PDB file of N, CA and C in Angstrom:
ATOM      1  N   MET A  81      14.037   4.570  12.983  1.00  0.00           N
ATOM      2  CA  MET A  81      13.822   3.697  12.235  1.00  0.00           C
ATOM      3  C   MET A  81      14.883   2.480  11.841  1.00  0.00           C
ATOM      4  N   SER A  82      14.106   1.576  11.366  1.00  0.00           N
ATOM      5  CA  SER A  82      14.610  -0.038  11.608  1.00  0.00           C
ATOM      6  C   SER A  82      15.324   0.255  10.111  1.00  0.00           C
ATOM      7  N   ALA A  83      15.896  -0.897  10.011  1.00  0.00           N
ATOM      8  CA  ALA A  83      16.665  -1.196   8.503  1.00  0.00           C
ATOM      9  C   ALA A  83      15.605  -1.179   7.436  1.00  0.00           C
ATOM     10  N   ALA A  84      14.783  -2.258   8.037  1.00  0.00           N
ATOM     11  CA  ALA A  84      13.941  -2.696   7.227  1.00  0.00           C
ATOM     12  C   ALA A  84      13.075  -1.836   6.547  1.00  0.00           C
ATOM     13  N   GLU A  85      12.097  -0.740   7.422  1.00  0.00           N
ATOM     14  CA  GLU A  85      11.713   1.041   7.030  1.00  0.00           C
ATOM     15  C   GLU A  85      12.527   1.259   6.240  1.00  0.00           C
ATOM     16  N   ALA A  86      13.738   1.640   6.427  1.00  0.00           N
ATOM     17  CA  ALA A  86      14.403   2.105   5.586  1.00  0.00           C
ATOM     18  C   ALA A  86      14.367   1.723   4.352  1.00  0.00           C
ATOM     19  N   LEU A  87      14.804   0.741   3.985  1.00  0.00           N
ATOM     20  CA  LEU A  87      15.015  -0.489   3.156  1.00  0.00           C
ATOM     21  C   LEU A  87      12.946  -0.132   2.164  1.00  0.00           C
ATOM     22  N   ILE A  88      12.700   0.065   2.471  1.00  0.00           N
ATOM     23  CA  ILE A  88      11.230   0.084   2.539  1.00  0.00           C
ATOM     24  C   ILE A  88      10.594   1.154   1.547  1.00  0.00           C
ATOM     25  N   GLU A  89      11.371   2.647   2.181  1.00  0.00           N
ATOM     26  CA  GLU A  89      10.711   3.972   2.379  1.00  0.00           C
ATOM     27  C   GLU A  89      12.242   4.082   0.883  1.00  0.00           C
ATOM     28  N   ASP A  90      12.837   3.713   0.920  1.00  0.00           N
ATOM     29  CA  ASP A  90      14.183   4.016  -0.007  1.00  0.00           C
ATOM     30  C   ASP A  90      13.779   3.075  -1.641  1.00  0.00           C
ATOM     31  N   ARG A  91      13.101   2.327  -1.305  1.00  0.00           N
ATOM     32  CA  ARG A  91      12.589   1.370  -2.650  1.00  0.00           C
ATOM     33  C   ARG A  91      10.984   2.346  -3.317  1.00  0.00           C
ATOM     34  N   ARG A  92      10.301   3.074  -2.211  1.00  0.00           N
ATOM     35  CA  ARG A  92       9.131   3.581  -2.751  1.00  0.00           C
ATOM     36  C   ARG A  92      10.042   4.705  -3.616  1.00  0.00           C
ATOM     37  N   LEU A  93      10.782   5.351  -3.340  1.00  0.00           N
ATOM     38  CA  LEU A  93      11.589   6.883  -3.747  1.00  0.00           C
ATOM     39  C   LEU A  93      11.888   5.880  -5.279  1.00  0.00           C
ATOM     40  N   ARG A  94      12.918   5.178  -5.216  1.00  0.00           N
ATOM     41  CA  ARG A  94      13.445   4.790  -6.322  1.00  0.00           C
ATOM     42  C   ARG A  94      12.218   4.234  -7.114  1.00  0.00           C
ATOM     43  N   ILE A  95      10.832   3.758  -6.884  1.00  0.00           N
ATOM     44  CA  ILE A  95       9.930   3.768  -7.976  1.00  0.00           C
ATOM     45  C   ILE A  95       9.449   5.063  -8.632  1.00  0.00           C
ATOM     46  N   LEU A  96       9.539   6.137  -7.871  1.00  0.00           N
ATOM     47  CA  LEU A  96       9.246   7.249  -8.008  1.00  0.00           C
ATOM     48  C   LEU A  96      10.087   8.411  -9.040  1.00  0.00           C
ATOM     49  N   LYS A  97      11.202   7.770  -8.452  1.00  0.00           N
ATOM     50  CA  LYS A  97      12.313   8.796  -9.278  1.00  0.00           C
ATOM     51  C   LYS A  97      12.497   7.703 -10.690  1.00  0.00           C
ATOM     52  N   SER A  98      12.138   6.228 -11.005  1.00  0.00           N
ATOM     53  CA  SER A  98      12.167   5.978 -12.057  1.00  0.00           C
ATOM     54  C   SER A  98      10.936   6.369 -13.155  1.00  0.00           C
ATOM     55  N   LEU A  99       9.734   6.515 -12.753  1.00  0.00           N
ATOM     56  CA  LEU A  99       8.899   7.082 -13.396  1.00  0.00           C
ATOM     57  C   LEU A  99       9.225   8.332 -13.962  1.00  0.00           C
ATOM     58  N   GLU A 100      10.110   9.364 -12.986  1.00  0.00           N
ATOM     59  CA  GLU A 100      10.375  10.802 -13.106  1.00  0.00           C
ATOM     60  C   GLU A 100      11.439  10.647 -14.597  1.00  0.00           C
ATOM     61  N   GLU A 101      12.139   9.296 -14.465  1.00  0.00           N
ATOM     62  CA  GLU A 101      12.975   9.344 -15.651  1.00  0.00           C
ATOM     63  C   GLU A 101      12.725   9.444 -17.071  1.00  0.00           C
ATOM     64  N   MET A 102      11.010   9.000 -17.135  1.00  0.00           N
ATOM     65  CA  MET A 102      10.423   8.922 -18.187  1.00  0.00           C
ATOM     66  C   MET A 102       9.648  10.179 -18.799  1.00  0.00           C
ATOM     67  N   GLN A 103       9.837  10.761 -19.968  1.00  0.00           N
ATOM     68  CA  GLN A 103       9.113  11.708 -20.495  1.00  0.00           C
ATOM     69  C   GLN A 103       7.707  11.647 -19.995  1.00  0.00           C
ATOM     70  N   ASP A 104       7.231  10.434 -20.378  1.00  0.00           N
ATOM     71  CA  ASP A 104       5.720  10.784 -19.818  1.00  0.00           C
ATOM     72  C   ASP A 104       5.282  10.272 -18.390  1.00  0.00           C
ATOM     73  N   ARG A 105       6.044   9.903 -17.422  1.00  0.00           N
ATOM     74  CA  ARG A 105       5.651   9.618 -16.359  1.00  0.00           C
ATOM     75  C   ARG A 105       5.522   8.401 -16.168  1.00  0.00           C
ATOM     76  N   ARG A 106       5.671   7.147 -17.182  1.00  0.00           N
ATOM     77  CA  ARG A 106       4.426   5.719 -17.024  1.00  0.00           C
ATOM     78  C   ARG A 106       5.572   4.895 -17.581  1.00  0.00           C
ATOM     79  N   LEU A 107       4.952   4.280 -16.290  1.00  0.00           N
ATOM     80  CA  LEU A 107       5.753   2.654 -16.919  1.00  0.00           C
ATOM     81  C   LEU A 107       4.614   1.476 -16.818  1.00  0.00           C
ATOM     82  N   ASN A 108       4.965   0.556 -17.183  1.00  0.00           N
ATOM     83  CA  ASN A 108       4.554  -0.763 -16.221  1.00  0.00           C
ATOM     84  C   ASN A 108       4.917  -1.626 -15.513  1.00  0.00           C
ATOM     85  N   GLU A 109       4.409  -2.291 -14.718  1.00  0.00           N
ATOM     86  CA  GLU A 109       5.325  -2.925 -13.460  1.00  0.00           C
ATOM     87  C   GLU A 109       6.742  -4.010 -13.877  1.00  0.00           C
ATOM     88  N   ASP A 110       6.441  -4.656 -15.249  1.00  0.00           N
ATOM     89  CA  ASP A 110       7.588  -5.303 -15.629  1.00  0.00           C
ATOM     90  C   ASP A 110       8.962  -4.465 -15.280  1.00  0.00           C
ATOM     91  N   VAL A 111       8.426  -3.277 -16.368  1.00  0.00           N
ATOM     92  CA  VAL A 111       9.698  -2.535 -16.674  1.00  0.00           C
ATOM     93  C   VAL A 111      10.791  -1.819 -14.985  1.00  0.00           C
ATOM     94  N   LEU A 112       9.200  -1.779 -14.286  1.00  0.00           N
ATOM     95  CA  LEU A 112       9.640  -1.320 -12.926  1.00  0.00           C
ATOM     96  C   LEU A 112      10.311  -2.285 -12.091  1.00  0.00           C
ATOM     97  N   VAL A 113      10.125  -3.302 -11.933  1.00  0.00           N
ATOM     98  CA  VAL A 113      10.839  -4.962 -11.362  1.00  0.00           C
ATOM     99  C   VAL A 113      12.462  -4.710 -11.892  1.00  0.00           C
ATOM    100  N   ARG A 114      12.109  -4.594 -12.989  1.00  0.00           N
ATOM    101  CA  ARG A 114      13.719  -4.413 -13.516  1.00  0.00           C
ATOM    102  C   ARG A 114      14.280  -3.636 -13.345  1.00  0.00           C
ATOM    103  N   MET A 115      13.959  -2.202 -13.292  1.00  0.00           N
ATOM    104  CA  MET A 115      14.421  -0.863 -12.880  1.00  0.00           C
ATOM    105  C   MET A 115      14.668  -1.155 -11.101  1.00  0.00           C
ATOM    106  N   ILE A 116      14.024  -1.386 -10.634  1.00  0.00           N
ATOM    107  CA  ILE A 116      14.179  -1.233  -9.172  1.00  0.00           C
ATOM    108  C   ILE A 116      15.042  -2.415  -8.716  1.00  0.00           C
ATOM    109  N   ALA A 117      15.477  -3.600  -9.650  1.00  0.00           N
ATOM    110  CA  ALA A 117      16.656  -4.442  -9.202  1.00  0.00           C
ATOM    111  C   ALA A 117      17.849  -3.781  -9.747  1.00  0.00           C
ATOM    112  N   ALA A 118      17.508  -3.392 -10.957  1.00  0.00           N
ATOM    113  CA  ALA A 118      19.213  -2.971 -11.661  1.00  0.00           C
ATOM    114  C   ALA A 118      19.084  -1.784 -10.304  1.00  0.00           C
ATOM    115  N   SER A 119      18.883  -0.952  -9.270  1.00  0.00           N
ATOM    116  CA  SER A 119      19.531  -0.450  -8.780  1.00  0.00           C
ATOM    117  C   SER A 119      20.353  -1.020  -7.198  1.00  0.00           C
ATOM    118  N   GLY A 120      19.963  -2.085  -7.229  1.00  0.00           N
ATOM    119  CA  GLY A 120      20.392  -2.928  -6.063  1.00  0.00           C
ATOM    120  C   GLY A 120      19.741  -3.707  -4.763  1.00  0.00           C
ATOM    121  N   GLN A 121      18.218  -3.353  -4.996  1.00  0.00           N
ATOM    122  CA  GLN A 121      17.262  -3.726  -4.403  1.00  0.00           C
ATOM    123  C   GLN A 121      17.066  -4.897  -4.818  1.00  0.00           C
ATOM    124  N   SER A 122      16.616  -6.102  -3.989  1.00  0.00           N
ATOM    125  CA  SER A 122      15.697  -6.875  -4.616  1.00  0.00           C
ATOM    126  C   SER A 122      14.691  -6.946  -4.829  1.00  0.00           C
ATOM    127  N   ILE A 123      13.317  -7.336  -5.323  1.00  0.00           N
ATOM    128  CA  ILE A 123      11.519  -6.768  -5.682  1.00  0.00           C
ATOM    129  C   ILE A 123      11.596  -7.819  -6.037  1.00  0.00           C
ATOM    130  N   ASP A 124      10.016  -8.707  -5.684  1.00  0.00           N
ATOM    131  CA  ASP A 124       8.958  -9.203  -6.875  1.00  0.00           C
ATOM    132  C   ASP A 124       7.858  -8.216  -6.697  1.00  0.00           C
ATOM    133  N   ILE A 125       7.125  -8.914  -8.035  1.00  0.00           N
ATOM    134  CA  ILE A 125       6.028  -8.264  -8.354  1.00  0.00           C
ATOM    135  C   ILE A 125       4.824  -8.061  -6.716  1.00  0.00           C
ATOM    136  N   ASP A 126       4.722  -9.183  -6.501  1.00  0.00           N
ATOM    137  CA  ASP A 126       3.853  -8.543  -4.664  1.00  0.00           C
ATOM    138  C   ASP A 126       4.362  -7.617  -4.443  1.00  0.00           C
ATOM    139  N   THR A 127       5.607  -7.243  -3.500  1.00  0.00           N
ATOM    140  CA  THR A 127       6.446  -6.539  -3.088  1.00  0.00           C
ATOM    141  C   THR A 127       6.062  -4.863  -4.207  1.00  0.00           C
ATOM    142  N   LEU A 128       6.225  -4.998  -5.173  1.00  0.00           N
ATOM    143  CA  LEU A 128       6.011  -4.031  -6.471  1.00  0.00           C
ATOM    144  C   LEU A 128       4.736  -3.429  -5.721  1.00  0.00           C
ATOM    145  N   ARG A 129       3.638  -4.382  -6.283  1.00  0.00           N
ATOM    146  CA  ARG A 129       2.411  -4.139  -6.669  1.00  0.00           C
ATOM    147  C   ARG A 129       1.876  -3.491  -4.710  1.00  0.00           C
ATOM    148  N   ALA A 130       2.518  -4.097  -3.708  1.00  0.00           N
ATOM    149  CA  ALA A 130       2.261  -3.259  -2.696  1.00  0.00           C
ATOM    150  C   ALA A 130       2.443  -2.220  -2.173  1.00  0.00           C
ATOM    151  N   ASP A 131       3.601  -1.448  -2.613  1.00  0.00           N
ATOM    152  CA  ASP A 131       4.462  -0.533  -2.586  1.00  0.00           C
ATOM    153  C   ASP A 131       3.724   0.675  -3.447  1.00  0.00           C
ATOM    154  N   LEU A 132       3.295   0.152  -5.014  1.00  0.00           N
ATOM    155  CA  LEU A 132       2.535   0.961  -5.901  1.00  0.00           C
ATOM    156  C   LEU A 132       0.705   1.304  -5.021  1.00  0.00           C
ATOM    157  N   THR A 133       0.227   0.346  -4.774  1.00  0.00           N
ATOM    158  CA  THR A 133      -0.998   0.251  -3.769  1.00  0.00           C
ATOM    159  C   THR A 133      -0.627   1.927  -2.509  1.00  0.00           C
ATOM    160  N   PHE A 134       0.567   1.409  -1.670  1.00  0.00           N
ATOM    161  CA  PHE A 134       0.564   2.188  -0.731  1.00  0.00           C
ATOM    162  C   PHE A 134       0.616   3.864  -1.518  1.00  0.00           C
ATOM    163  N   LEU A 135       1.482   4.147  -2.678  1.00  0.00           N
ATOM    164  CA  LEU A 135       1.780   5.388  -3.713  1.00  0.00           C
ATOM    165  C   LEU A 135       0.361   5.727  -4.186  1.00  0.00           C
ATOM    166  N   GLN A 136      -0.640   4.695  -4.371  1.00  0.00           N
ATOM    167  CA  GLN A 136      -1.802   5.033  -5.158  1.00  0.00           C
ATOM    168  C   GLN A 136      -2.478   5.732  -4.290  1.00  0.00           C
ATOM    169  N   HIS A 137      -2.485   5.509  -2.846  1.00  0.00           N
ATOM    170  CA  HIS A 137      -3.462   5.739  -1.664  1.00  0.00           C
ATOM    171  C   HIS A 137      -3.114   7.000  -1.393  1.00  0.00           C
ATOM    172  N   GLN A 138      -1.932   7.794  -1.529  1.00  0.00           N
ATOM    173  CA  GLN A 138      -0.946   8.613  -1.039  1.00  0.00           C
ATOM    174  C   GLN A 138      -0.699   9.931  -2.138  1.00  0.00           C
ATOM    175  N   GLY A 139      -1.393   9.102  -2.901  1.00  0.00           N
ATOM    176  CA  GLY A 139      -1.439  10.393  -4.445  1.00  0.00           C
ATOM    177  C   GLY A 139      -0.665  10.466  -5.163  1.00  0.00           C
ATOM    178  N   CYS A 140      -0.326  10.109  -5.171  1.00  0.00           N
ATOM    179  CA  CYS A 140       2.137   9.978  -5.998  1.00  0.00           C
ATOM    180  C   CYS A 140       1.575   9.113  -7.664  1.00  0.00           C
ATOM    181  N   VAL A 141       0.911   8.072  -7.539  1.00  0.00           N
ATOM    182  CA  VAL A 141       0.842   7.584  -8.503  1.00  0.00           C
ATOM    183  C   VAL A 141      -0.775   7.406  -9.260  1.00  0.00           C
ATOM    184  N   ALA A 142      -1.115   6.891 -10.130  1.00  0.00           N
ATOM    185  CA  ALA A 142      -2.166   6.476 -10.905  1.00  0.00           C
ATOM    186  C   ALA A 142      -2.284   4.953 -11.580  1.00  0.00           C
ATOM    187  N   ILE A 143      -3.268   4.116 -11.056  1.00  0.00           N
ATOM    188  CA  ILE A 143      -2.861   2.847 -11.695  1.00  0.00           C
ATOM    189  C   ILE A 143      -3.606   2.261 -12.769  1.00  0.00           C
ATOM    190  N   GLU A 144      -3.436   1.638 -14.134  1.00  0.00           N
ATOM    191  CA  GLU A 144      -4.091   1.558 -14.767  1.00  0.00           C
ATOM    192  C   GLU A 144      -4.006   0.034 -14.972  1.00  0.00           C
ATOM    193  N   LYS A 145      -5.089  -1.160 -14.660  1.00  0.00           N
ATOM    194  CA  LYS A 145      -5.264  -2.545 -14.768  1.00  0.00           C
ATOM    195  C   LYS A 145      -5.550  -3.041 -16.212  1.00  0.00           C
ATOM    196  N   LEU A 146      -4.484  -2.970 -17.042  1.00  0.00           N
ATOM    197  CA  LEU A 146      -4.812  -3.885 -18.359  1.00  0.00           C
ATOM    198  C   LEU A 146      -4.619  -5.162 -18.763  1.00  0.00           C
ATOM    199  N   PRO A 147      -5.607  -5.810 -19.114  1.00  0.00           N
ATOM    200  CA  PRO A 147      -6.187  -7.305 -19.170  1.00  0.00           C
ATOM    201  C   PRO A 147      -5.068  -7.826 -20.039  1.00  0.00           C
ATOM    202  N   ARG A 148      -5.052  -9.532 -19.410  1.00  0.00           N
ATOM    203  CA  ARG A 148      -3.575 -10.187 -20.478  1.00  0.00           C
ATOM    204  C   ARG A 148      -3.666 -11.545 -19.754  1.00  0.00           C
ATOM    205  N   MET A 149      -3.202 -12.358 -20.811  1.00  0.00           N
ATOM    206  CA  MET A 149      -3.165 -13.811 -20.276  1.00  0.00           C
ATOM    207  C   MET A 149      -3.278 -14.678 -18.928  1.00  0.00           C
ATOM    208  N   HIS A 150      -2.404 -13.971 -18.314  1.00  0.00           N
ATOM    209  CA  HIS A 150      -2.565 -14.354 -16.774  1.00  0.00           C
ATOM    210  C   HIS A 150      -2.523 -13.765 -15.826  1.00  0.00           C
ATOM    211  N   GLY A 151      -3.301 -13.031 -15.872  1.00  0.00           N
ATOM    212  CA  GLY A 151      -3.518 -11.960 -14.685  1.00  0.00           C
ATOM    213  C   GLY A 151      -3.168  -9.982 -15.694  1.00  0.00           C
ATOM    214  N   ASP A 152      -3.876  -9.103 -14.366  1.00  0.00           N
ATOM    215  CA  ASP A 152      -3.485  -7.827 -15.247  1.00  0.00           C
ATOM    216  C   ASP A 152      -2.382  -7.801 -14.940  1.00  0.00           C
ATOM    217  N   LEU A 153      -1.790  -6.305 -16.475  1.00  0.00           N
ATOM    218  CA  LEU A 153      -0.848  -5.920 -16.114  1.00  0.00           C
ATOM    219  C   LEU A 153      -1.279  -4.346 -15.963  1.00  0.00           C
ATOM    220  N   TRP A 154      -0.510  -3.916 -14.375  1.00  0.00           N
ATOM    221  CA  TRP A 154      -0.486  -2.797 -14.143  1.00  0.00           C
ATOM    222  C   TRP A 154       0.867  -1.563 -14.515  1.00  0.00           C
ATOM    223  N   VAL A 155      -0.210  -0.850 -15.514  1.00  0.00           N
ATOM    224  CA  VAL A 155       0.733   0.086 -15.778  1.00  0.00           C
ATOM    225  C   VAL A 155       0.414   1.524 -15.181  1.00  0.00           C
ATOM    226  N   VAL A 156       1.736   2.326 -14.481  1.00  0.00           N
ATOM    227  CA  VAL A 156       1.937   3.469 -14.132  1.00  0.00           C
ATOM    228  C   VAL A 156       1.847   4.594 -14.221  1.00  0.00           C
ATOM    229  N   ASN A 157       1.201   5.253 -13.720  1.00  0.00           N
ATOM    230  CA  ASN A 157       1.653   6.839 -13.918  1.00  0.00           C
ATOM    231  C   ASN A 157       1.785   7.865 -12.756  1.00  0.00           C
ATOM    232  N   MET A 158       2.693   8.356 -12.611  1.00  0.00           N
ATOM    233  CA  MET A 158       3.339   9.507 -11.524  1.00  0.00           C
ATOM    234  C   MET A 158       2.055  10.915 -11.503  1.00  0.00           C
ATOM    235  N   THR A 159       1.988  10.611 -10.758  1.00  0.00           N
ATOM    236  CA  THR A 159       0.916  12.247 -10.529  1.00  0.00           C
ATOM    237  C   THR A 159       2.094  13.627 -10.005  1.00  0.00           C
ATOM    238  N   ASP A 160       1.680  14.913 -10.060  1.00  0.00           N
ATOM    239  CA  ASP A 160       2.262  16.051 -10.039  1.00  0.00           C
ATOM    240  C   ASP A 160       2.874  15.846  -8.035  1.00  0.00           C
ATOM    241  N   LYS A 161       1.733  15.708  -7.751  1.00  0.00           N
ATOM    242  CA  LYS A 161       2.083  15.138  -6.222  1.00  0.00           C
ATOM    243  C   LYS A 161       3.928  14.066  -5.877  1.00  0.00           C
ATOM    244  N   GLY A 162       3.637  12.928  -7.134  1.00  0.00           N
ATOM    245  CA  GLY A 162       4.577  12.259  -7.168  1.00  0.00           C
ATOM    246  C   GLY A 162       5.992  12.346  -7.591  1.00  0.00           C
ATOM    247  N   ALA A 163       5.313  14.161  -8.600  1.00  0.00           N
ATOM    248  CA  ALA A 163       6.670  14.022  -9.145  1.00  0.00           C
ATOM    249  C   ALA A 163       7.739  15.133  -7.786  1.00  0.00           C
ATOM    250  N   ARG A 164       6.624  16.104  -7.169  1.00  0.00           N
ATOM    251  CA  ARG A 164       7.480  16.869  -5.878  1.00  0.00           C
ATOM    252  C   ARG A 164       8.007  15.466  -4.810  1.00  0.00           C
ATOM    253  N   VAL A 165       7.406  14.953  -4.684  1.00  0.00           N
ATOM    254  CA  VAL A 165       7.575  13.649  -4.174  1.00  0.00           C
ATOM    255  C   VAL A 165       9.394  13.286  -3.988  1.00  0.00           C
ATOM    256  N   ALA A 166       9.273  12.769  -5.581  1.00  0.00           N
ATOM    257  CA  ALA A 166      10.291  12.499  -6.489  1.00  0.00           C
ATOM    258  C   ALA A 166      11.746  13.609  -5.724  1.00  0.00           C
ATOM    259  N   SER A 167      11.137  14.979  -6.396  1.00  0.00           N
ATOM    260  CA  SER A 167      12.357  15.539  -6.390  1.00  0.00           C
ATOM    261  C   SER A 167      12.621  16.492  -5.220  1.00  0.00           C
ATOM    262  N   GLY A 168      11.915  15.542  -3.968  1.00  0.00           N
ATOM    263  CA  GLY A 168      12.188  16.306  -2.545  1.00  0.00           C
ATOM    264  C   GLY A 168      11.531  17.463  -2.561  1.00  0.00           C
ATOM    265  N   VAL A 169      10.790  17.924  -3.598  1.00  0.00           N
ATOM    266  CA  VAL A 169      10.015  19.609  -3.057  1.00  0.00           C
ATOM    267  C   VAL A 169       9.279  19.029  -1.596  1.00  0.00           C
ATOM    268  N   GLN A 170       8.501  17.744  -2.017  1.00  0.00           N
ATOM    269  CA  GLN A 170       7.340  17.430  -0.806  1.00  0.00           C
ATOM    270  C   GLN A 170       7.754  16.316  -0.240  1.00  0.00           C
ATOM    271  N   ARG A 171       7.851  16.392   1.020  1.00  0.00           N
ATOM    272  CA  ARG A 171       7.755  14.968   2.254  1.00  0.00           C
ATOM    273  C   ARG A 171       6.599  13.935   2.149  1.00  0.00           C
ATOM    274  N   LEU A 172       6.879  12.750   2.129  1.00  0.00           N
ATOM    275  CA  LEU A 172       5.714  12.123   2.089  1.00  0.00           C
ATOM    276  C   LEU A 172       6.617  10.898   3.494  1.00  0.00           C
ATOM    277  N   HIS A 173       5.629  10.595   4.173  1.00  0.00           N
ATOM    278  CA  HIS A 173       5.806   9.469   5.364  1.00  0.00           C
ATOM    279  C   HIS A 173       5.769   8.062   4.806  1.00  0.00           C
ATOM    280  N   GLY A 174       6.828   7.585   4.695  1.00  0.00           N
ATOM    281  CA  GLY A 174       6.557   6.197   3.795  1.00  0.00           C
ATOM    282  C   GLY A 174       7.575   6.376   2.570  1.00  0.00           C
ATOM    283  N   VAL A 175       8.075   7.181   2.590  1.00  0.00           N
ATOM    284  CA  VAL A 175       8.889   7.830   1.186  1.00  0.00           C
ATOM    285  C   VAL A 175      10.158   8.147   1.754  1.00  0.00           C
ATOM    286  N   ALA A 176      11.500   7.732   1.129  1.00  0.00           N
ATOM    287  CA  ALA A 176      12.526   8.108   1.616  1.00  0.00           C
ATOM    288  C   ALA A 176      12.515   9.517   0.913  1.00  0.00           C
ATOM    289  N   ARG A 177      13.254  10.430   1.585  1.00  0.00           N
ATOM    290  CA  ARG A 177      13.526  11.802   0.918  1.00  0.00           C
ATOM    291  C   ARG A 177      14.644  11.944   0.339  1.00  0.00           C
ATOM    292  N   ASN A 178      14.260  12.343  -0.864  1.00  0.00           N
ATOM    293  CA  ASN A 178      15.184  12.794  -2.154  1.00  0.00           C
ATOM    294  C   ASN A 178      16.647  13.982  -1.670  1.00  0.00           C
ATOM    295  N   LEU A 179      17.389  13.879  -1.018  1.00  0.00           N
ATOM    296  CA  LEU A 179      18.381  14.116  -0.605  1.00  0.00           C
ATOM    297  C   LEU A 179      19.086  15.117  -1.737  1.00  0.00           C
ATOM    298  N   MET A 180      18.726  14.620  -3.360  1.00  0.00           N
ATOM    299  CA  MET A 180      19.678  15.619  -4.539  1.00  0.00           C
ATOM    300  C   MET A 180      18.856  16.556  -5.055  1.00  0.00           C
ATOM    301  N   PHE A 181      18.767  17.770  -4.947  1.00  0.00           N
ATOM    302  CA  PHE A 181      17.740  18.421  -5.630  1.00  0.00           C
ATOM    303  C   PHE A 181      18.151  18.668  -6.903  1.00  0.00           C
TER     304      PHE A 181
END
């Protein structure tokens, strides 16, 4: 695995872990960008949306698109599968494995 692939997988896990921290397992994209950046990985909205689209296709999140003045705001809800991946119970290719149970 290349360093770039490892960073992508880690970033996707961080997205799921951020959602897992919330009682309702729900965050909007603006907050997610700040949380991922605070964890030490630089990220922009386009990169986040690409990761969220990947996670949605894998059944880990559901995305709501709410209209706002300058384009949609994405609100992300973690699914049960996403929770299993975040906690390390289920492995998913393309997402780093959570080694802390």
